[in-house]
Coordinates of C-alpha atoms in Angstrom, one line a residue:
Chain A
M1 CA 20.5 120.3 76.5
P2 CA 20.1 122.8 73.6
I3 CA 21.9 126.1 74.0
R4 CA 19.6 129.1 74.4
R5 CA 22.0 132.0 75.0
L6 CA 25.6 131.9 73.7
L7 CA 28.4 134.2 74.8
V8 CA 31.2 134.7 72.2
A9 CA 34.5 135.1 74.1
N10 CA 36.2 136.7 71.2
R11 CA 36.3 139.7 68.8
G12 CA 36.8 140.6 65.2
E13 CA 35.6 138.6 62.2
I14 CA 35.3 135.3 64.2
A15 CA 33.0 136.9 66.7
V16 CA 30.8 137.9 63.8
R17 CA 31.0 134.4 62.3
V18 CA 30.0 132.7 65.5
L19 CA 27.1 135.2 66.1
R20 CA 25.8 134.4 62.6
A21 CA 25.8 130.7 63.2
A22 CA 24.1 131.1 66.6
R23 CA 21.4 133.3 65.1
E24 CA 20.6 130.8 62.3
L25 CA 20.1 128.2 65.1
G26 CA 17.7 130.6 66.9
I27 CA 20.1 131.1 69.8
Q28 CA 20.4 134.4 71.6
T29 CA 23.8 136.0 71.3
V30 CA 26.0 137.8 73.7
A31 CA 29.0 139.8 72.5
V32 CA 31.9 140.9 74.8
H33 CA 34.1 143.8 74.1
S34 CA 37.2 145.6 75.4
D35 CA 37.1 149.4 75.6
A36 CA 38.7 149.5 72.2
D37 CA 35.9 147.5 70.6
R38 CA 32.8 149.4 71.7
E39 CA 32.0 150.1 68.0
S40 CA 32.7 146.7 66.7
L41 CA 30.4 144.9 64.2
A42 CA 29.9 142.0 66.7
V43 CA 28.7 144.5 69.3
K44 CA 26.3 146.1 66.8
M45 CA 24.9 142.7 65.8
A46 CA 24.6 140.9 69.2
D47 CA 21.4 140.7 71.2
M48 CA 23.3 141.5 74.4
V49 CA 26.7 143.2 75.0
M50 CA 29.0 142.9 77.9
P51 CA 32.1 145.1 78.5
I52 CA 35.1 143.1 79.7
G53 CA 37.9 145.6 80.4
P54 CA 40.7 147.7 78.9
P55 CA 42.0 147.4 75.3
Q56 CA 45.0 145.3 76.2
A57 CA 44.1 141.7 75.5
A58 CA 45.7 140.5 78.7
K59 CA 43.2 142.6 80.6
S60 CA 40.1 141.8 78.5
Y61 CA 40.0 138.9 76.0
L62 CA 42.5 136.9 77.9
N63 CA 41.1 137.8 81.3
V64 CA 39.4 134.6 82.5
D65 CA 37.7 136.2 85.5
A66 CA 36.2 139.1 83.4
L67 CA 34.9 136.6 80.8
M68 CA 33.4 134.3 83.5
K69 CA 31.7 137.3 85.1
A70 CA 30.3 138.4 81.7
A71 CA 29.0 134.9 81.0
L72 CA 27.3 134.6 84.4
D73 CA 25.9 138.2 84.4
S74 CA 24.5 137.8 80.9
G75 CA 22.7 134.6 81.8
A76 CA 24.4 132.8 79.0
D77 CA 24.3 129.0 79.1
A78 CA 27.2 128.4 76.7
V79 CA 30.5 130.0 75.8
H80 CA 32.2 129.9 72.3
P81 CA 35.9 130.7 72.5
G82 CA 36.5 131.4 68.8
Y83 CA 40.2 131.0 67.9
G84 CA 43.3 132.5 69.6
F85 CA 42.8 134.1 73.0
L86 CA 41.4 131.5 75.4
S87 CA 40.3 129.0 72.8
E88 CA 42.9 126.4 73.8
N89 CA 43.1 127.3 77.5
A90 CA 42.1 124.2 79.4
T91 CA 41.7 126.1 82.6
F92 CA 39.2 128.4 81.0
A93 CA 37.2 125.5 79.6
E94 CA 37.2 123.9 83.0
K95 CA 36.0 127.1 84.7
V96 CA 33.2 127.4 82.2
E97 CA 32.1 123.8 82.8
S98 CA 32.4 124.0 86.6
A99 CA 30.1 127.1 86.5
G100 CA 27.5 124.9 85.0
L101 CA 27.9 126.4 81.5
I102 CA 28.6 124.6 78.2
F103 CA 32.0 125.1 76.6
V104 CA 31.6 125.0 72.8
G105 CA 34.7 122.8 72.1
P106 CA 36.4 119.7 73.4
T107 CA 36.8 118.6 77.0
P108 CA 39.4 120.4 79.1
E109 CA 41.3 117.1 79.1
A110 CA 41.5 116.9 75.3
I111 CA 42.7 120.5 75.2
R112 CA 45.4 119.6 77.7
I113 CA 46.6 116.5 76.0
M114 CA 46.8 118.1 72.5
G115 CA 48.2 121.3 73.9
N116 CA 51.3 119.5 75.1
K117 CA 53.4 118.7 72.1
S118 CA 55.1 115.5 73.4
L119 CA 51.9 114.1 74.9
A120 CA 50.1 114.9 71.6
R121 CA 52.8 113.0 69.7
E122 CA 52.6 110.0 72.0
T123 CA 48.8 109.9 71.6
A124 CA 49.1 110.1 67.9
S125 CA 51.6 107.3 67.7
K126 CA 49.4 105.1 69.8
A127 CA 46.5 105.8 67.4
G128 CA 48.7 104.6 64.6
V129 CA 49.2 108.1 63.1
P130 CA 52.6 108.7 61.6
C131 CA 54.7 111.3 63.3
V132 CA 57.9 113.1 62.3
P133 CA 60.6 110.7 63.4
G134 CA 61.7 111.9 66.8
S135 CA 62.6 111.1 70.4
D136 CA 59.9 109.1 72.3
G137 CA 58.8 111.9 74.5
V138 CA 61.1 114.3 76.4
V139 CA 64.9 114.0 76.4
D140 CA 66.5 115.0 79.6
S141 CA 70.3 114.6 79.2
V142 CA 72.7 115.6 76.5
E143 CA 73.9 112.1 76.0
Q144 CA 70.3 110.8 75.7
A145 CA 69.7 113.5 73.1
V146 CA 72.7 112.5 71.0
E147 CA 71.9 108.8 71.1
S148 CA 68.3 109.6 70.1
A149 CA 69.4 112.0 67.3
T150 CA 71.8 109.4 65.9
R151 CA 68.9 107.0 65.5
I152 CA 66.5 109.6 64.0
G153 CA 69.0 111.1 61.6
W154 CA 70.4 114.6 61.0
P155 CA 69.6 117.5 60.9
I156 CA 67.5 117.5 64.0
M157 CA 65.1 120.0 65.6
I158 CA 65.1 120.6 69.4
K159 CA 61.6 121.7 70.3
A160 CA 60.2 123.0 73.6
S161 CA 57.3 120.7 74.8
A162 CA 55.3 123.7 75.9
G163 CA 56.2 125.8 72.8
G164 CA 54.1 126.6 69.7
G165 CA 53.7 128.8 66.7
G166 CA 57.3 128.2 65.7
R167 CA 58.7 129.4 69.0
G168 CA 61.1 127.4 71.1
I169 CA 62.7 125.6 68.1
R170 CA 66.5 125.1 67.4
V171 CA 68.1 123.1 64.6
A172 CA 71.3 121.0 65.1
H173 CA 73.2 119.5 62.2
D174 CA 75.6 117.1 64.1
A175 CA 76.3 115.8 67.5
D176 CA 78.7 118.7 68.4
E177 CA 76.0 121.3 67.6
L178 CA 73.4 119.3 69.5
R179 CA 75.7 119.1 72.6
S180 CA 76.2 122.9 72.6
Q181 CA 72.6 123.7 72.0
M182 CA 70.8 121.3 74.3
T183 CA 71.4 123.2 77.6
T184 CA 70.6 126.5 76.0
A185 CA 67.4 125.1 74.5
Q186 CA 66.3 123.8 77.9
A187 CA 67.1 127.2 79.6
E188 CA 65.2 129.0 76.9
A189 CA 62.2 126.7 77.2
Q190 CA 62.2 127.3 81.0
A191 CA 62.4 131.1 80.5
A192 CA 59.9 131.3 77.7
F193 CA 57.3 128.7 78.8
G194 CA 58.1 127.9 82.4
D195 CA 58.8 124.3 81.4
K196 CA 62.3 123.2 80.5
S197 CA 61.2 119.9 78.7
V198 CA 62.4 119.5 75.2
Y199 CA 62.1 116.8 72.6
L200 CA 63.7 116.0 69.2
E201 CA 62.3 115.7 65.7
R202 CA 63.8 115.2 62.3
F203 CA 64.1 118.4 60.4
I204 CA 62.3 118.2 57.0
R205 CA 63.8 120.8 54.8
R206 CA 61.1 121.1 52.2
A207 CA 57.6 120.3 53.4
R208 CA 54.0 121.3 52.7
H209 CA 51.7 122.2 55.6
V210 CA 48.5 120.2 55.1
E211 CA 45.9 119.9 57.7
V212 CA 42.7 117.8 58.2
Q213 CA 39.4 119.1 59.5
V214 CA 37.7 116.7 61.9
L215 CA 34.3 116.9 63.7
G216 CA 33.5 114.7 66.6
D217 CA 30.7 114.2 69.1
G218 CA 32.6 112.5 71.8
K219 CA 31.9 109.0 70.4
N220 CA 32.1 109.2 66.7
A221 CA 34.3 111.3 64.5
V222 CA 34.4 112.2 60.8
H223 CA 36.8 114.2 58.6
C224 CA 35.9 117.0 56.2
F225 CA 39.0 116.6 54.0
E226 CA 42.2 118.6 54.1
R227 CA 43.4 122.2 53.6
E228 CA 46.7 123.2 52.1
C229 CA 48.3 126.1 54.1
S230 CA 51.9 126.1 52.9
L231 CA 51.9 129.8 51.9
Q232 CA 53.1 131.4 55.1
R233 CA 55.2 134.3 56.2
R234 CA 56.9 134.1 59.6
R235 CA 54.8 131.0 60.2
Q236 CA 51.6 133.0 59.7
K237 CA 49.3 131.6 57.0
I238 CA 48.6 134.1 54.2
L239 CA 46.6 132.1 51.8
E240 CA 44.9 128.7 52.1
E241 CA 43.1 126.3 49.7
A242 CA 41.1 123.2 49.8
P243 CA 41.7 120.5 48.7
S244 CA 45.5 120.3 48.7
P245 CA 46.6 120.3 45.0
A246 CA 49.5 118.1 46.0
L247 CA 47.7 114.9 47.2
S248 CA 46.7 111.9 45.2
A249 CA 43.3 110.4 46.0
D250 CA 45.0 107.5 47.7
T251 CA 47.3 109.7 49.9
R252 CA 44.3 111.9 50.7
S253 CA 42.2 109.0 52.0
R254 CA 45.1 107.6 54.1
L255 CA 45.8 111.1 55.5
C256 CA 42.2 111.9 56.4
E257 CA 41.6 108.4 57.8
S258 CA 44.6 108.8 60.1
A259 CA 43.1 112.1 61.4
V260 CA 39.8 110.3 62.2
Q261 CA 41.6 107.6 64.1
L262 CA 43.4 110.1 66.3
A263 CA 40.1 112.0 66.9
R264 CA 38.3 108.8 67.8
S265 CA 41.1 107.6 70.1
V266 CA 40.7 110.7 72.3
G267 CA 36.9 110.7 72.1
Y268 CA 37.1 114.1 70.4
R269 CA 34.2 116.5 70.7
G270 CA 33.6 119.5 68.4
A271 CA 35.7 120.9 65.5
G272 CA 39.4 120.2 65.5
T273 CA 42.3 120.3 63.0
L274 CA 45.2 118.0 62.7
E275 CA 48.3 119.6 61.2
Y276 CA 50.7 117.5 59.1
L277 CA 53.9 118.0 57.2
Y278 CA 53.7 116.5 53.7
D279 CA 56.9 115.6 51.9
D280 CA 56.2 115.9 48.1
V281 CA 59.1 113.7 47.2
S282 CA 58.6 110.7 49.5
R283 CA 54.8 111.2 49.6
E284 CA 55.0 110.7 53.4
F285 CA 52.9 112.7 55.8
F286 CA 53.7 113.3 59.4
F287 CA 51.4 114.5 62.2
I288 CA 52.8 117.6 64.0
E289 CA 50.0 118.9 66.2
M290 CA 46.3 119.3 66.7
N291 CA 44.4 122.5 67.2
T292 CA 41.4 122.0 69.4
R293 CA 39.3 124.8 68.1
I294 CA 37.8 126.3 65.0
Q295 CA 40.5 127.7 62.7
V296 CA 40.7 131.0 60.8
E297 CA 40.7 129.1 57.4
H298 CA 37.6 126.9 58.2
P299 CA 35.5 128.6 55.4
I300 CA 37.3 126.9 52.6
T301 CA 36.3 123.5 54.1
E302 CA 32.8 124.7 54.4
M303 CA 32.8 125.7 50.7
I304 CA 34.0 122.3 49.4
T305 CA 31.8 120.2 51.7
G306 CA 28.7 122.4 52.2
I307 CA 29.0 121.8 56.0
D308 CA 28.7 124.7 58.4
L309 CA 31.4 123.8 60.8
V310 CA 30.6 126.5 63.4
R311 CA 26.9 125.5 63.4
E312 CA 27.8 121.9 63.8
M313 CA 30.1 122.6 66.7
I314 CA 27.4 124.5 68.5
R315 CA 24.9 121.7 67.9
I316 CA 27.3 119.1 69.2
A317 CA 28.0 121.3 72.3
G318 CA 24.3 121.4 72.8
G319 CA 24.3 117.6 73.1
E320 CA 23.3 116.5 69.6
P321 CA 25.1 113.6 68.0
L322 CA 27.0 114.0 64.7
R323 CA 24.5 114.5 61.9
F324 CA 26.8 113.0 59.2
K325 CA 28.3 109.7 58.4
Q326 CA 31.7 109.8 56.6
S327 CA 30.0 108.6 53.4
D328 CA 27.6 111.7 53.6
I329 CA 30.5 114.1 53.3
V330 CA 31.5 114.8 49.7
M331 CA 34.1 117.1 48.4
R332 CA 33.1 119.3 45.5
G333 CA 35.4 121.7 43.5
A334 CA 38.1 123.9 44.9
A335 CA 38.2 126.8 47.4
I336 CA 40.7 129.5 48.1
E337 CA 41.0 131.9 51.0
C338 CA 43.0 135.1 50.9
R339 CA 43.6 136.8 54.2
I340 CA 43.2 140.5 53.8
N341 CA 45.3 142.0 56.6
A342 CA 45.8 145.6 57.7
E343 CA 49.5 145.5 56.7
D344 CA 51.6 147.1 54.0
P345 CA 53.3 144.4 51.9
D346 CA 55.5 147.2 50.3
R347 CA 56.8 148.3 53.7
N348 CA 57.8 144.9 55.1
F349 CA 54.2 144.2 56.3
M350 CA 54.1 147.2 58.6
P351 CA 50.8 147.1 60.5
S352 CA 48.3 149.7 59.3
P353 CA 45.6 150.3 61.9
G354 CA 43.3 153.3 61.5
K355 CA 40.0 154.5 60.2
V356 CA 38.5 152.7 57.2
H357 CA 36.7 155.3 55.1
E358 CA 35.3 153.2 52.3
V359 CA 34.6 149.5 52.0
I360 CA 33.4 147.7 48.9
L361 CA 33.2 144.0 49.4
P362 CA 33.2 141.6 46.4
G363 CA 30.2 139.5 45.7
G364 CA 28.6 137.4 42.9
P365 CA 28.8 133.7 42.2
G366 CA 31.0 131.6 44.5
V367 CA 32.3 134.5 46.6
R368 CA 32.1 134.7 50.4
V369 CA 33.6 137.4 52.7
D370 CA 34.0 136.9 56.4
S371 CA 34.8 140.3 57.8
M372 CA 34.0 142.8 60.6
L373 CA 34.6 145.9 58.4
Y374 CA 32.1 148.6 57.8
P375 CA 32.6 152.2 56.4
G376 CA 33.8 154.4 59.3
Y377 CA 35.1 151.5 61.4
T378 CA 38.4 152.2 63.1
V379 CA 40.8 149.2 63.1
P380 CA 42.3 149.3 66.6
P381 CA 46.1 148.8 67.0
W382 CA 45.7 146.3 69.9
Y383 CA 44.8 143.1 68.1
D384 CA 45.8 141.0 65.1
S385 CA 45.6 142.6 61.6
L386 CA 43.0 140.3 60.0
L387 CA 40.4 142.5 58.3
A388 CA 38.6 140.1 56.0
K389 CA 38.8 136.6 54.7
L390 CA 38.0 136.6 51.0
V391 CA 36.9 133.1 50.0
V392 CA 36.0 131.7 46.6
H393 CA 34.6 128.4 45.4
A394 CA 34.6 127.0 41.9
E395 CA 34.4 123.7 40.1
D396 CA 38.2 123.4 39.9
R397 CA 41.4 125.1 41.0
P398 CA 42.1 127.2 37.8
T399 CA 38.5 128.5 37.8
A400 CA 38.9 129.3 41.5
I401 CA 42.0 131.3 40.8
A402 CA 40.3 133.2 38.1
R403 CA 37.4 133.9 40.4
M404 CA 39.7 135.0 43.2
R405 CA 41.5 137.4 40.8
R406 CA 38.1 138.9 39.8
A407 CA 37.0 139.2 43.5
L408 CA 40.3 140.8 44.6
R409 CA 39.8 143.4 41.8
E410 CA 36.3 144.2 43.2
L411 CA 37.6 144.5 46.8
H412 CA 38.1 148.1 47.8
I413 CA 39.2 149.2 51.3
E414 CA 40.2 152.9 51.7
G415 CA 42.0 154.3 54.8
V416 CA 44.3 151.5 55.7
K417 CA 47.0 149.6 53.8
T418 CA 46.1 146.0 53.0
T419 CA 47.5 142.8 51.6
R420 CA 45.1 142.8 48.6
G421 CA 47.9 143.7 46.1
L422 CA 50.1 140.8 47.3
H423 CA 47.2 138.3 46.7
L424 CA 46.6 139.7 43.2
T425 CA 50.3 139.2 42.5
L426 CA 50.1 135.6 43.8
M427 CA 47.1 134.8 41.5
D428 CA 49.2 135.7 38.5
D429 CA 52.3 133.9 39.7
P430 CA 53.0 130.8 37.6
R431 CA 54.5 129.0 40.7
F432 CA 51.3 129.5 42.6
Q433 CA 49.2 128.5 39.5
A434 CA 51.3 125.3 39.2
A435 CA 51.0 124.7 43.0
E436 CA 54.8 124.5 43.3
F437 CA 55.5 125.6 46.8
D438 CA 56.5 124.5 50.3
T439 CA 56.3 126.3 53.6
N440 CA 59.4 128.4 52.9
A441 CA 58.4 129.4 49.4
L442 CA 56.4 132.6 50.0
E443 CA 59.2 134.1 52.1
G444 CA 61.6 133.4 49.2
W445 CA 59.3 134.9 46.6
L446 CA 58.9 138.0 48.8
A447 CA 62.6 138.4 49.3
A448 CA 63.2 138.1 45.6
R449 CA 60.5 140.6 44.9
A450 CA 61.8 143.3 47.3
P451 CA 65.6 142.8 47.6
A452 CA 66.0 146.1 49.5
A453 CA 63.5 145.2 52.2
S454 CA 64.8 143.5 55.3
P455 CA 63.2 140.0 55.3
T456 CA 63.6 139.2 59.0
T457 CA 63.1 142.3 61.1
T458 CA 60.4 144.9 61.5
T459 CA 62.0 148.2 62.1
S460 CA 60.7 151.7 62.5
P461 CA 60.3 153.8 59.3
Chain B
M1 CA 73.3 170.7 76.9
A2 CA 70.8 170.0 74.2
H3 CA 67.9 167.7 74.7
H4 CA 66.6 165.3 72.1
E5 CA 63.3 163.5 72.3
V6 CA 62.9 160.0 70.9
L7 CA 59.4 159.7 69.3
S8 CA 57.2 156.7 68.9
P9 CA 57.1 155.6 65.2
L10 CA 53.7 153.9 65.6
P11 CA 50.6 153.7 67.7
G12 CA 50.6 150.7 70.1
T13 CA 52.0 149.5 73.4
F14 CA 55.5 150.5 74.6
Y15 CA 57.8 148.0 76.2
R16 CA 61.1 148.7 77.8
R17 CA 62.1 145.0 78.0
P18 CA 62.5 142.3 75.3
S19 CA 60.4 139.9 77.4
P20 CA 58.7 140.2 80.8
D21 CA 61.5 138.6 82.7
A22 CA 64.4 140.2 80.9
E23 CA 66.5 143.3 81.8
V24 CA 65.4 146.6 80.3
F25 CA 66.9 147.6 76.9
A26 CA 68.3 150.8 78.4
K27 CA 68.3 152.3 81.9
E28 CA 67.8 155.9 82.7
G29 CA 71.3 157.4 82.8
A30 CA 72.7 155.0 80.2
I31 CA 74.9 156.3 77.4
V32 CA 73.5 155.3 74.0
K33 CA 74.6 155.7 70.4
V34 CA 72.5 156.2 67.3
G35 CA 70.7 152.9 66.5
D36 CA 70.8 151.4 70.0
V37 CA 67.5 149.8 70.8
I38 CA 65.8 151.4 73.8
G39 CA 62.4 149.8 73.6
L40 CA 59.7 148.1 71.5
V41 CA 56.3 149.2 70.3
E42 CA 53.8 146.5 69.8
V43 CA 51.1 147.1 67.2
M44 CA 48.8 144.4 65.9
K45 CA 50.9 141.7 67.5
Q46 CA 54.0 142.8 65.6
F47 CA 57.0 144.3 67.5
S48 CA 58.9 147.2 66.1
E49 CA 62.2 148.3 67.7
V50 CA 62.5 151.9 69.0
Q51 CA 66.1 153.0 68.3
A52 CA 67.9 156.0 69.7
D53 CA 68.1 158.5 66.9
A54 CA 70.7 160.7 68.7
A55 CA 73.8 159.8 70.7
G56 CA 74.0 160.8 74.4
K57 CA 72.7 160.0 77.8
I58 CA 69.1 158.9 78.4
V59 CA 67.9 161.4 81.0
R60 CA 64.5 159.8 81.5
F61 CA 61.8 157.8 80.0
L62 CA 58.6 159.7 79.5
V63 CA 56.2 156.7 79.3
E64 CA 56.0 153.6 81.5
N65 CA 56.5 150.1 80.4
E66 CA 53.3 148.8 78.8
D67 CA 51.8 152.3 78.3
A68 CA 49.7 153.0 75.3
V69 CA 51.5 155.4 72.9
E70 CA 50.5 157.4 69.9
P71 CA 52.7 158.0 66.8
G72 CA 55.0 161.0 67.4
Q73 CA 54.6 160.8 71.2
P74 CA 57.9 161.4 73.0
L75 CA 59.1 158.2 74.7
A76 CA 62.5 159.3 76.2
T77 CA 64.7 162.3 76.5
I78 CA 68.4 162.0 75.5
E79 CA 70.9 164.6 76.6
T80 CA 73.2 165.2 73.6
A81 CA 76.7 166.3 74.1

């Protein structure tokens, strides 16, 4: 049943992105907003607007009851969750469906399976997808953990089953360390996530973060190649590119095929991303987790494949089958995304909310900007700091870097501090140009650049 | 007895505890020294520590846990010796 009116249960640039896709499909749009977002671009663009509560996300964008009420009151027949907030909340997806509306995403069951780290691992293993060597599921006792770790090899990570985003992880280098950390890790997991289950995984010291985009319609699934997202700070991606400059054609095809196998095995519906660690030296890749939603960095995949992922996920949610066979999906050129955040890289990435006086967005060949900025917009302090995703596409990686440098120079945002300067520095960095980096590289480069700044803590000025 | 006010360094949400289930950083009546953490301000999903910038006794907190605060807004009063 085709969707007629879509409520976007999100804010910021992704709300704008989803509204645009819906509008191109001739679907009416409903924006929601907290009291802090009355003047947002999504609110200005949408056909209908529903207030959902106070600025605090817990009381608005994470408030299931408020969003359900907005959806029903607006007469929407579908809900798109965007990323973050409730996008991977199975209970929310369930409530949307049991109210008779369409959830633009996978089934609640798929969200639940992939949201549980050890269950996701198990599912991947069964589908023949290589995982980081680890315990088969949860380890309960200290002795079971030591036995398992001896088989896997040291050093080892103790990870909370219900954890995520780098939280709930400890590293042990030998049996003594593991013994002393096991109980603490379980207690921490219980306190932080309400679930004391932990599992073990081999700790890979130097790895790239490579992820595969998949699309499924519940029966069939295809991949749209991979993204390289190794440049991170505090496990937050700063810059992404597609394809990964590290993969051979053979590795790429094995990696992407494994992602499709996993998506098929769970009858995946919608857009999803499988995250892998890639070891440059051994050329092994290991599945780590699946994100059951659209991701921030999806535009680089759209640039190299020409597929509008958000539009396809809305079509699939409306009941259409996948419109592409794998052989229809071709990769062309290289794309880079720079996240322009309201943060001051010269002051330890201090957040910089406030009024934006002037905005000049870059344009010209091969440039795309996904943003909610307009002159006079006030960036609220309540939410994440992403202001704009500056994306370029060119025939190859060096040309894309030159194009990104040119686009960054055109970008002008006055009123708040941004990460623009950091990206300009990266474009000129020979290590970036040579694609020599792993997931720890950027933090090392930043620490070397600013030896005086504290690398690990945010403190008051 | 002199009184000193600890001001918020940033706009955001003020927290008196490191996590929802944890004890408060500092109780009213507690003796603090310069640099002791007495709260957190969350802005754009980043947490910044609020430190006592004077030694003495915390007489009272002027904002509640999870209140919205503005830069320069007084958060707590410290009675300095």
